Amino acid sequence: MTETTVGIGGAAESTDMVLNIGPQHPSTHGVLRLRLVLDGERIQHAEPVIGYMHRGAEKLFEARDYRQIIMLANRHDWLSAFSNELGVVLGVERMLGMEVPERAVWTRTLLAELNRVLNHLMFLGSYPLELGGITPVFYAFREREELQTVMEEISGGRMHYMFNRVGGLKEDLPAGWLGRARQAVADVRSRMDVFDNLVLGNEIFRGRTRGIGVLARETVHAYGVSGPIARASGVDFDLRRDEPYLAYGDLRSTLKVVTREEGDCLARFECLLEQAHNSLDLADACLDRIAELPPGPINQRLPKVLKAPEGTTYAWTENPLGINGYYLVSKGEKTPYRLKLRSASYNNIQALTELLPGTLVADMVAILGSLFFVVGDIDK
């Protein structure tokens, strides 16, 4: 078989065309490159080419102490900064055998769910935009701003919160913050039907996504796909329910694991939207519980030099985009000997090699956008 690269020479009828999407492309959420082999308008082969944003974060972990690595960890998925921090501190606390105050446990759970809604709102607005619908992204940013305001008030940061600490949280909640957070959650919930009606009720959107990019359950397992993308293909797995951490064990009656069987682009969007609704319910439940707790500490006092005992541990969390895991190896020093990051987007994006072949170029953007990835989460 002969391949002809676009722009280098004329292609005969019997040759395949090689097309590069990216690395700078509006639908790739950053510098991701897709190398497509086309037969006319149909994709024959697809290869994600990654590494354009690689920063060597895992190696940088080894040169910083356990307080400093939190700053590095919250940046790979810039839409899920709080959840990224959480995985690191949970791993270190497990190594230390440290119990975190109850007030910190419930507040962490609350902030993790607010961060989940912030993440999902970005994709609920940007995905229709990639398919030609400009209006939903304006609504999405309005709702994000409501939640960003309370997150910024408590942490001081809009994207990289740096609010987790080994042993708890940076500081206690500001006076009156619980009421403002509850109002923000109520305001966002009251307007979420915009996405149900404006997007899911749009026949053009449904026509572009129904039956497109069907991801089989076997492929999900083979590639380690997780999060809403896996659950849209009928894989009923969520760490918050199946291996509870933080306060999720006490939230079983509120937590709903959203699944679909179709596995197409539409199912993935529906899972994301319904999961955002449920996260708002979980946030309300956490606010109710925190209001009932007596005053108390929100963190543990730590020694001036924090050293984890020699050994290994693996901490994983259900991040907004899927499973986020940290494999920590300690030699008893103040810095990790090794800290391996397992990010959700890295595994999820590999499924494109199975999803894209056989589809039309016109459907490529719809499939790519429905994987809800962040390029920094791939490259680390």
Short mmCIF file of C-alpha atoms in Angstrom, two decimals:
data_model
loop_
_atom_site.label_atom_id
_atom_site.label_comp_id
_atom_site.label_asym_id
_atom_site.label_seq_id
_atom_site.Cartn_x
_atom_site.Cartn_y
_atom_site.Cartn_z
CA MET A 1 0.00 0.00 0.00
CA THR A 2 1.28 3.46 -0.91
CA GLU A 3 0.82 6.47 1.38
CA THR A 4 0.91 10.07 0.24
CA THR A 5 1.33 12.87 2.74
CA VAL A 6 -0.86 15.91 2.08
CA GLY A 7 1.08 18.86 0.70
CA ILE A 8 4.06 16.89 -0.59
CA GLY A 9 2.71 15.51 -3.82
CA GLY A 10 -0.35 14.60 -5.83
CA ALA A 11 -2.18 11.49 -4.68
CA ALA A 12 -3.21 8.89 -7.19
CA GLU A 13 -6.58 7.21 -6.87
CA SER A 14 -5.05 4.05 -5.42
CA THR A 15 -3.13 5.78 -2.62
CA ASP A 16 -4.20 6.60 0.91
CA MET A 17 -3.93 10.14 2.22
CA VAL A 18 -2.19 10.93 5.51
CA LEU A 19 -3.80 13.84 7.34
CA ASN A 20 -2.46 15.52 10.48
CA ILE A 21 -5.08 17.00 12.82
CA GLY A 22 -3.14 19.29 15.09
CA PRO A 23 -1.10 19.57 17.17
CA GLN A 24 -2.77 23.00 17.11
CA HIS A 25 -6.42 22.40 16.29
CA PRO A 26 -9.65 23.84 17.78
CA SER A 27 -11.07 20.41 18.63
CA THR A 28 -8.03 18.93 20.37
CA HIS A 29 -8.32 20.87 23.70
CA GLY A 30 -4.61 21.67 23.48
CA VAL A 31 -1.56 20.42 21.65
CA LEU A 32 -2.61 16.90 20.67
CA ARG A 33 -1.84 15.55 17.21
CA LEU A 34 -3.90 12.94 15.40
CA ARG A 35 -2.30 11.16 12.46
CA LEU A 36 -5.09 9.88 10.25
CA VAL A 37 -4.84 7.63 7.20
CA LEU A 38 -7.82 8.31 4.93
CA ASP A 39 -9.48 6.48 2.10
CA GLY A 40 -11.52 9.30 0.61
CA GLU A 41 -13.61 10.68 3.48
CA ARG A 42 -13.34 7.56 5.61
CA ILE A 43 -10.68 7.04 8.28
CA GLN A 44 -8.68 3.85 7.86
CA HIS A 45 -6.18 4.27 10.67
CA ALA A 46 -5.79 6.71 13.58
CA GLU A 47 -2.81 7.31 15.82
CA PRO A 48 -2.81 9.83 18.69
CA VAL A 49 0.62 11.47 18.86
CA ILE A 50 1.22 12.82 22.36
CA GLY A 51 4.03 14.46 24.29
CA TYR A 52 3.88 18.06 23.07
CA MET A 53 3.07 19.28 26.60
CA HIS A 54 5.22 16.80 28.54
CA ARG A 55 6.81 18.54 31.54
CA GLY A 56 8.36 15.61 33.39
CA ALA A 57 6.13 16.11 36.44
CA GLU A 58 6.85 12.63 37.80
CA LYS A 59 10.57 13.35 37.84
CA LEU A 60 9.98 16.75 39.43
CA PHE A 61 8.07 15.02 42.23
CA GLU A 62 11.31 13.33 43.29
CA ALA A 63 13.10 16.66 43.86
CA ARG A 64 10.46 18.26 46.09
CA ASP A 65 9.18 17.45 49.56
CA TYR A 66 5.70 16.24 50.37
CA ARG A 67 4.34 19.73 50.88
CA GLN A 68 5.73 21.03 47.59
CA ILE A 69 4.54 18.22 45.32
CA ILE A 70 0.91 19.26 45.91
CA MET A 71 1.59 22.30 43.74
CA LEU A 72 2.85 20.10 40.89
CA ALA A 73 0.07 17.55 41.20
CA ASN A 74 -2.82 19.96 40.77
CA ARG A 75 -1.70 21.16 37.34
CA HIS A 76 -1.86 18.19 34.97
CA ASP A 77 -5.65 18.34 34.67
CA TRP A 78 -6.25 22.06 35.06
CA LEU A 79 -10.01 21.55 35.24
CA SER A 80 -9.75 19.19 38.24
CA ALA A 81 -7.07 20.84 40.38
CA PHE A 82 -8.63 20.09 43.77
CA SER A 83 -9.17 16.43 42.91
CA ASN A 84 -5.57 16.13 41.70
CA GLU A 85 -4.24 17.49 44.98
CA LEU A 86 -6.45 15.09 46.87
CA GLY A 87 -4.83 11.97 45.42
CA VAL A 88 -1.37 13.05 46.56
CA VAL A 89 -2.30 13.92 50.12
CA LEU A 90 -4.37 10.73 50.51
CA GLY A 91 -1.34 8.68 49.44
CA VAL A 92 1.03 10.43 51.85
CA GLU A 93 -1.49 10.21 54.70
CA ARG A 94 -1.87 6.49 54.05
CA MET A 95 1.91 6.06 54.24
CA LEU A 96 1.97 7.97 57.53
CA GLY A 97 -1.06 6.14 58.95
CA MET A 98 -2.57 9.56 59.62
CA GLU A 99 -6.18 10.16 60.63
CA VAL A 100 -7.68 13.36 59.24
CA PRO A 101 -10.20 15.39 61.33
CA GLU A 102 -13.83 14.72 60.43
CA ARG A 103 -14.38 18.35 59.52
CA ALA A 104 -11.61 18.10 56.91
CA VAL A 105 -13.01 14.84 55.51
CA TRP A 106 -16.45 16.33 54.83
CA THR A 107 -15.07 19.62 53.52
CA ARG A 108 -12.75 17.76 51.14
CA THR A 109 -15.72 15.75 49.87
CA LEU A 110 -17.74 18.92 49.32
CA LEU A 111 -14.95 20.68 47.44
CA ALA A 112 -14.22 17.58 45.35
CA GLU A 113 -17.84 17.52 44.16
CA LEU A 114 -17.89 21.25 43.43
CA ASN A 115 -14.70 20.74 41.43
CA ARG A 116 -16.41 17.88 39.57
CA VAL A 117 -19.29 20.15 38.55
CA LEU A 118 -16.83 22.84 37.40
CA ASN A 119 -15.04 20.27 35.25
CA HIS A 120 -18.24 18.89 33.73
CA LEU A 121 -19.69 22.32 33.00
CA MET A 122 -16.67 23.14 30.86
CA PHE A 123 -17.29 20.11 28.63
CA LEU A 124 -21.08 20.52 28.69
CA GLY A 125 -20.50 23.94 27.12
CA SER A 126 -17.50 23.27 24.90
CA TYR A 127 -18.70 20.01 23.32
CA PRO A 128 -21.76 21.58 21.61
CA LEU A 129 -19.48 24.44 20.55
CA GLU A 130 -17.26 21.97 18.69
CA LEU A 131 -20.34 20.74 16.84
CA GLY A 132 -21.43 24.26 15.86
CA GLY A 133 -23.68 25.25 18.78
CA ILE A 134 -22.28 28.43 20.28
CA THR A 135 -24.97 29.26 22.87
CA PRO A 136 -24.43 26.52 25.54
CA VAL A 137 -20.88 27.61 26.34
CA PHE A 138 -22.14 31.01 27.54
CA TYR A 139 -24.54 29.32 29.94
CA ALA A 140 -21.80 26.95 31.09
CA PHE A 141 -19.45 29.81 31.95
CA ARG A 142 -22.20 31.63 33.84
CA GLU A 143 -22.74 28.58 36.06
CA ARG A 144 -19.00 28.00 36.40
CA GLU A 145 -18.56 31.56 37.61
CA GLU A 146 -21.09 30.97 40.40
CA LEU A 147 -19.08 28.03 41.71
CA GLN A 148 -15.68 29.58 40.98
CA THR A 149 -16.60 32.48 43.24
CA VAL A 150 -17.08 30.29 46.32
CA MET A 151 -14.02 28.15 45.46
CA GLU A 152 -11.90 31.27 45.08
CA GLU A 153 -13.19 32.69 48.37
CA ILE A 154 -12.20 29.62 50.34
CA SER A 155 -8.82 28.95 48.69
CA GLY A 156 -7.66 32.17 47.05
CA GLY A 157 -7.19 30.46 43.68
CA ARG A 158 -9.41 30.29 40.63
CA MET A 159 -7.84 27.27 38.93
CA HIS A 160 -5.01 25.90 41.08
CA TYR A 161 -6.52 25.94 44.53
CA MET A 162 -3.61 24.63 46.61
CA PHE A 163 -6.05 24.10 49.48
CA ASN A 164 -5.23 20.51 50.42
CA ARG A 165 -2.53 19.79 52.95
CA VAL A 166 -1.11 16.56 54.29
CA GLY A 167 -3.33 16.04 57.35
CA GLY A 168 -6.31 18.11 56.21
CA LEU A 169 -6.91 21.49 54.59
CA LYS A 170 -5.07 24.80 54.59
CA GLU A 171 -7.52 26.59 56.90
CA ASP A 172 -11.07 26.58 58.18
CA LEU A 173 -14.07 27.89 56.26
CA PRO A 174 -14.64 31.68 56.18
CA ALA A 175 -17.56 33.05 58.21
CA GLY A 176 -20.80 32.71 56.26
CA TRP A 177 -19.18 30.64 53.51
CA LEU A 178 -21.50 27.65 53.94
CA GLY A 179 -24.53 29.83 53.22
CA ARG A 180 -22.93 31.36 50.14
CA ALA A 181 -21.90 27.92 48.87
CA ARG A 182 -25.41 26.57 49.40
CA GLN A 183 -26.86 29.51 47.46
CA ALA A 184 -24.41 28.98 44.60
CA VAL A 185 -25.32 25.28 44.38
CA ALA A 186 -29.04 26.13 44.38
CA ASP A 187 -28.58 28.78 41.68
CA VAL A 188 -26.63 26.43 39.42
CA ARG A 189 -29.13 23.60 39.91
CA SER A 190 -32.06 25.87 39.03
CA ARG A 191 -30.54 26.59 35.61
CA MET A 192 -29.10 23.18 34.66
CA ASP A 193 -32.20 22.37 32.63
CA VAL A 194 -30.70 24.65 29.97
CA PHE A 195 -28.46 21.75 28.95
CA ASP A 196 -31.30 19.23 29.10
CA ASN A 197 -33.51 21.35 26.86
CA LEU A 198 -31.16 23.45 24.76
CA VAL A 199 -28.61 20.72 23.98
CA LEU A 200 -30.24 17.31 24.43
CA GLY A 201 -33.49 18.67 23.01
CA ASN A 202 -31.75 19.84 19.84
CA GLU A 203 -32.35 17.45 16.95
CA ILE A 204 -29.18 18.55 15.14
CA PHE A 205 -27.06 17.75 18.21
CA ARG A 206 -28.74 14.36 18.58
CA GLY A 207 -28.30 13.65 14.88
CA ARG A 208 -24.56 14.40 15.10
CA THR A 209 -23.99 12.23 18.19
CA ARG A 210 -26.47 9.33 18.27
CA GLY A 211 -24.86 6.10 17.07
CA ILE A 212 -21.54 7.85 16.41
CA GLY A 213 -18.27 6.64 17.93
CA VAL A 214 -19.66 3.57 19.70
CA LEU A 215 -17.13 2.36 22.30
CA ALA A 216 -17.54 -1.33 23.11
CA ARG A 217 -17.33 -2.53 26.69
CA GLU A 218 -14.49 -4.88 25.76
CA THR A 219 -12.47 -1.92 24.44
CA VAL A 220 -13.09 -0.04 27.69
CA HIS A 221 -11.54 -2.89 29.67
CA ALA A 222 -8.70 -3.45 27.20
CA TYR A 223 -7.53 0.19 27.28
CA GLY A 224 -8.28 0.96 30.93
CA VAL A 225 -10.84 3.61 30.02
CA SER A 226 -12.60 5.02 33.08
CA GLY A 227 -14.94 7.74 34.28
CA PRO A 228 -18.09 8.92 32.45
CA ILE A 229 -16.74 7.56 29.15
CA ALA A 230 -16.54 4.01 30.52
CA ARG A 231 -19.89 4.25 32.27
CA ALA A 232 -21.52 5.41 29.02
CA SER A 233 -20.55 2.01 27.60
CA GLY A 234 -22.24 0.11 30.42
CA VAL A 235 -19.22 -0.34 32.72
CA ASP A 236 -20.82 0.19 36.13
CA PHE A 237 -17.74 1.19 38.14
CA ASP A 238 -17.19 4.21 40.36
CA LEU A 239 -14.56 4.31 43.12
CA ARG A 240 -16.75 6.56 45.24
CA ARG A 241 -19.20 3.67 45.61
CA ASP A 242 -17.05 0.59 45.00
CA GLU A 243 -14.03 1.56 47.12
CA PRO A 244 -15.22 4.52 49.19
CA TYR A 245 -12.80 7.18 50.39
CA LEU A 246 -13.37 10.50 52.16
CA ALA A 247 -17.05 10.64 53.22
CA TYR A 248 -18.50 8.78 50.24
CA GLY A 249 -19.27 5.73 52.36
CA ASP A 250 -21.79 7.85 54.28
CA LEU A 251 -23.28 9.27 51.07
CA ARG A 252 -24.44 6.01 49.48
CA SER A 253 -28.09 7.06 49.60
CA THR A 254 -27.30 10.26 47.63
CA LEU A 255 -24.57 8.99 45.30
CA LYS A 256 -25.87 7.78 41.95
CA VAL A 257 -23.58 6.02 39.49
CA VAL A 258 -24.84 7.11 36.07
CA THR A 259 -24.54 4.55 33.25
CA ARG A 260 -25.73 4.06 29.70
CA GLU A 261 -25.55 1.05 27.40
CA GLU A 262 -25.27 2.71 23.97
CA GLY A 263 -21.60 3.76 24.28
CA ASP A 264 -21.95 6.50 21.63
CA CYS A 265 -21.19 10.24 21.74
CA LEU A 266 -24.71 11.04 22.92
CA ALA A 267 -24.50 8.55 25.79
CA ARG A 268 -21.21 10.05 26.95
CA PHE A 269 -22.73 13.55 27.01
CA GLU A 270 -25.81 12.29 28.88
CA CYS A 271 -23.63 10.60 31.50
CA LEU A 272 -21.65 13.79 32.02
CA LEU A 273 -24.78 15.90 32.40
CA GLU A 274 -26.55 13.53 34.77
CA GLN A 275 -23.40 13.13 36.83
CA ALA A 276 -23.20 16.93 37.21
CA HIS A 277 -26.77 16.92 38.54
CA ASN A 278 -25.83 14.23 41.08
CA SER A 279 -22.70 16.08 42.19
CA LEU A 280 -24.85 19.08 43.10
CA ASP A 281 -26.99 16.76 45.26
CA LEU A 282 -23.84 15.38 46.92
CA ALA A 283 -22.62 18.94 47.56
CA ASP A 284 -25.90 19.75 49.33
CA ALA A 285 -25.59 16.62 51.47
CA CYS A 286 -22.04 17.61 52.46
CA LEU A 287 -23.15 21.15 53.32
CA ASP A 288 -25.88 19.73 55.57
CA ARG A 289 -23.40 17.48 57.37
CA ILE A 290 -20.74 20.18 57.82
CA ALA A 291 -23.36 22.50 59.33
CA GLU A 292 -24.12 19.81 61.96
CA LEU A 293 -20.48 19.24 62.96
CA PRO A 294 -19.23 20.88 66.16
CA PRO A 295 -16.32 23.33 65.88
CA GLY A 296 -13.00 21.56 65.63
CA PRO A 297 -9.68 21.35 63.81
CA ILE A 298 -9.51 21.06 60.05
CA ASN A 299 -5.95 19.77 59.86
CA GLN A 300 -3.25 17.97 61.80
CA ARG A 301 -0.15 19.61 63.22
CA LEU A 302 2.85 18.39 61.25
CA PRO A 303 6.55 18.30 62.11
CA LYS A 304 8.79 20.92 60.55
CA VAL A 305 10.35 18.25 58.32
CA LEU A 306 7.79 15.72 57.07
CA LYS A 307 9.18 12.29 56.20
CA ALA A 308 7.09 9.32 55.06
CA PRO A 309 8.22 5.91 56.38
CA GLU A 310 9.93 3.52 54.01
CA GLY A 311 7.48 1.55 51.88
CA THR A 312 5.01 1.79 49.00
CA THR A 313 1.35 2.64 48.59
CA TYR A 314 -1.16 3.30 45.83
CA ALA A 315 -3.94 5.83 46.28
CA TRP A 316 -6.61 6.26 43.63
CA THR A 317 -9.60 8.54 43.39
CA GLU A 318 -12.60 8.97 41.10
CA ASN A 319 -11.55 12.18 39.41
CA PRO A 320 -14.03 14.06 37.19
CA LEU A 321 -12.49 12.55 34.03
CA GLY A 322 -11.91 9.07 35.46
CA ILE A 323 -9.55 7.14 37.70
CA ASN A 324 -6.58 9.12 38.97
CA GLY A 325 -3.92 7.10 40.80
CA TYR A 326 -0.66 7.79 42.59
CA TYR A 327 1.90 5.04 43.21
CA LEU A 328 4.18 6.34 45.95
CA VAL A 329 7.54 4.79 46.89
CA SER A 330 9.34 6.17 49.94
CA LYS A 331 12.85 5.51 51.23
CA GLY A 332 12.13 7.32 54.48
CA GLU A 333 13.27 10.71 53.21
CA LYS A 334 11.41 14.03 52.99
CA THR A 335 11.01 13.62 49.21
CA PRO A 336 9.35 10.72 47.35
CA TYR A 337 11.75 8.16 45.92
CA ARG A 338 9.21 7.59 43.14
CA LEU A 339 5.74 8.97 42.47
CA LYS A 340 4.02 7.47 39.44
CA LEU A 341 0.88 9.21 38.19
CA ARG A 342 -1.90 7.31 36.48
CA SER A 343 -4.09 9.92 34.80
CA ALA A 344 -7.53 9.29 33.32
CA SER A 345 -7.07 11.12 30.01
CA TYR A 346 -3.91 9.16 29.11
CA ASN A 347 -5.81 5.87 28.97
CA ASN A 348 -9.05 7.31 27.63
CA ILE A 349 -7.47 8.94 24.58
CA GLN A 350 -5.80 5.69 23.48
CA ALA A 351 -9.25 4.33 22.64
CA LEU A 352 -9.26 6.61 19.57
CA THR A 353 -7.23 3.97 17.73
CA GLU A 354 -10.32 1.74 17.98
CA LEU A 355 -13.02 4.40 17.73
CA LEU A 356 -11.96 6.37 14.65
CA PRO A 357 -11.20 3.71 11.99
CA GLY A 358 -14.22 3.20 9.76
CA THR A 359 -15.81 6.56 10.59
CA LEU A 360 -16.07 9.65 8.42
CA VAL A 361 -13.77 12.64 8.83
CA ALA A 362 -16.89 14.74 9.50
CA ASP A 363 -17.59 12.63 12.61
CA MET A 364 -14.01 12.81 13.90
CA VAL A 365 -14.54 16.04 15.83
CA ALA A 366 -17.74 14.70 17.43
CA ILE A 367 -15.94 11.55 18.60
CA LEU A 368 -12.81 13.34 19.75
CA GLY A 369 -14.73 15.93 21.77
CA SER A 370 -16.90 13.27 23.42
CA LEU A 371 -13.86 11.76 25.15
CA PHE A 372 -13.70 14.83 27.45
CA PHE A 373 -9.94 14.92 27.90
CA VAL A 374 -7.38 17.50 28.98
CA VAL A 375 -4.07 17.36 27.12
CA GLY A 376 -2.03 18.14 30.23
CA ASP A 377 -3.63 15.09 31.82
CA ILE A 378 -2.27 12.98 28.96
CA ASP A 379 1.28 14.33 28.88
CA LYS A 380 1.89 15.05 32.58
#
